[in-house]
Each structure stands twice: as structure tokens, then as C-alpha cells.
Amino acid sequence: MNSRVKEAVRYLGYGRHAVDKKTERLVRDSFEELDRIAKGRIVYRIFELNISDDGRVKIGELHITSKNLAKNMRGCRRAVLLGATLGIEVDMLMKRYSLTEMARAVVLQACGAAMLEEYLDEWQQEYEKEALKEGFYLRPRFSPGYGDFDISCQEDILRMLDAAKKIGLTITDGHMLTPTKSVTAVIGMSKEKVFCHKKGCEECRKADCIYRR
Ligand code: SF4
């Protein structure tokens, strides 16, 4: 099983239990379909970053109160704000299957989530090289809604990125991103040599890291 299939199977909730052949086939088929129609797009901008002693984070003109984020970004001077999406075609496909073949729609949801992560990981790996040329090291991606980072910040992030115009990424009144297979995130940039795990602190083995969220 390759890593994207494993990830989708994990999203489907199989955990350590073996997945049956039929589901695994469905996962592989869904990825093939997604590879054909998904249009990954990303918009990002770099902002100055300030963190106050009481845990308030200021990224450009965006004020965030989040102890988790403040801890994770401690020592950083800049931050990347980003928005990314797999595009509206993925939503249309999921909608179609939800009317005709629910099992496939559920698998497609999981594969879409895994694909979005994979897309961001690949982008981040490339961007890491760019940042390093200026002497910056990247902390893990941190998305609104995670820990005490308020999900309502997504709206400000999209506005600061002009994401609707640039990549067609918008938000509903209920804080749902549209297209649904989309994400917003912030990434701290520090001059300190910290090599973060691409999957974030949850997968990182540096147990004594003072920036662990
Ligand atoms: S725990 Fe690992 S991934 Fe998290 S901030 Fe520390 S080094 Fe980076």
C-alpha cells in the first residue's frame, strides 16, 4: 500500500485493522479519478509576525489569540498565510456519487482529504527550499480550528490573501470553505535551525521540543 492509500484508509477509520480488498480497490480507483479531475491551487503571502508575552499573535494586521499557536510560533519573525484547494470539480464528483453510490462518495471524501494534505506537503517541501535561501526554517502548518486557534480566522486569512479572486476559495456563513476540499493555514518562519516534521508535531519524535503545540 503506498502512502496516500494508507492515509486515506486511516481517514476511513480502519486504524490498525486490515482493510478489505474491495475497499482498497475503491480507494485506488478514487485516487485515479481524483488525479484526473482535481486542480490543486494555492495562494500564499508572507507577513511580519509579532507574538506578545501573553500569547497574542499578530500576523500582518491579523490578531489571533491562541496559546497553541503562540507556543508553536515562538521565536519566528515572519509567517506564511496560505489557502489551498483541490477545486470545485472534486465537490461535483462527490455530490454525484452521494446520489448514486454512497460507499464511493465516502471513500472519495477520505481520498480528497489525503490528496489535499499530500498537495500541501509537496508545496511545503518546495517552499522550504526557497525560505532556506533567505535563512528561514519553517514550523509546521497550523490551521484555524486546530486546538484553540479560532476557526473564524479563516475569513480574515482568505480576505488577506484575496483568495476568492486568486483561486476561487470562499467561505460560507457557517465557516465552511468552498470548495470543500480546501484549507487555510499559517506557517511560522524562524531563523533558528529547527527541522520540523512535515506531518507536524503529532508525528514528530522531538519529545522535548519547546515549540510543540
Ligand atoms: S515538535 Fe517537531 S514539528 Fe513540532 S515544532 Fe518541535 S520540531 Fe517542529
Coordinates of N, CA, C and O and ligand atoms in Angstrom, one line a residue, residues 72 139-140 194-197 200-201 204 206 209 211-212, ligand 1:
N72 N 3.8 27.4 19.3 CA 4.3 26.8 18.1 C 5.2 27.8 17.3 O 6.1 27.4 16.6
R139 N 8.2 26.2 10.5 CA 7.5 25.4 11.5 C 6.3 24.7 10.8 O 6.0 24.9 9.6
P140 N 5.6 23.8 11.5 CA 4.6 23.0 10.8 C 3.4 23.9 10.5 O 3.2 25.0 11.0
V194 N 15.4 24.8 13.3 CA 14.5 23.8 13.8 C 14.0 23.1 12.6 O 13.4 23.7 11.7
F195 N 14.3 21.8 12.5 CA 13.8 21.0 11.4 C 12.5 20.2 11.8 O 12.6 19.3 12.5
C196 N 11.4 20.8 11.3 CA 10.1 20.2 11.7 C 9.7 19.0 10.9 O 10.1 18.9 9.7
H197 N 8.9 18.2 11.5 CA 8.4 17.0 10.7 C 7.3 17.5 9.8 O 6.5 18.4 10.1
G200 N 3.9 17.5 11.0 CA 3.6 18.3 12.2 C 4.0 17.7 13.5 O 4.6 16.6 13.5
C201 N 3.7 18.4 14.6 CA 4.2 17.9 15.9 C 3.7 16.6 16.3 O 4.4 15.8 17.0
C204 N 6.0 14.1 15.1 CA 7.5 14.4 15.4 C 8.0 13.7 16.6 O 7.2 13.7 17.6
K206 N 10.6 14.6 18.4 CA 11.4 15.5 19.3 C 10.5 15.8 20.5 O 9.9 16.9 20.6
C209 N 10.8 19.2 22.5 CA 10.8 20.5 21.7 C 9.9 21.5 22.5 O 8.7 21.2 22.8
Y211 N 8.6 24.1 21.3 CA 7.6 24.7 20.4 C 6.5 23.7 20.1 O 5.5 24.1 19.3
R212 N 6.5 22.5 20.7 CA 5.5 21.5 20.4 C 4.1 22.1 20.7 O 3.9 22.7 21.8
Ligands
SF4_1 S1 7.7 19.1 17.9 FE1 8.8 18.8 16.0 S2 7.4 19.5 14.4 FE2 6.7 20.4 16.3 S3 7.7 22.4 16.5 FE3 9.0 20.9 17.5 S4 10.5 20.2 15.9 FE4 8.7 21.2 14.9

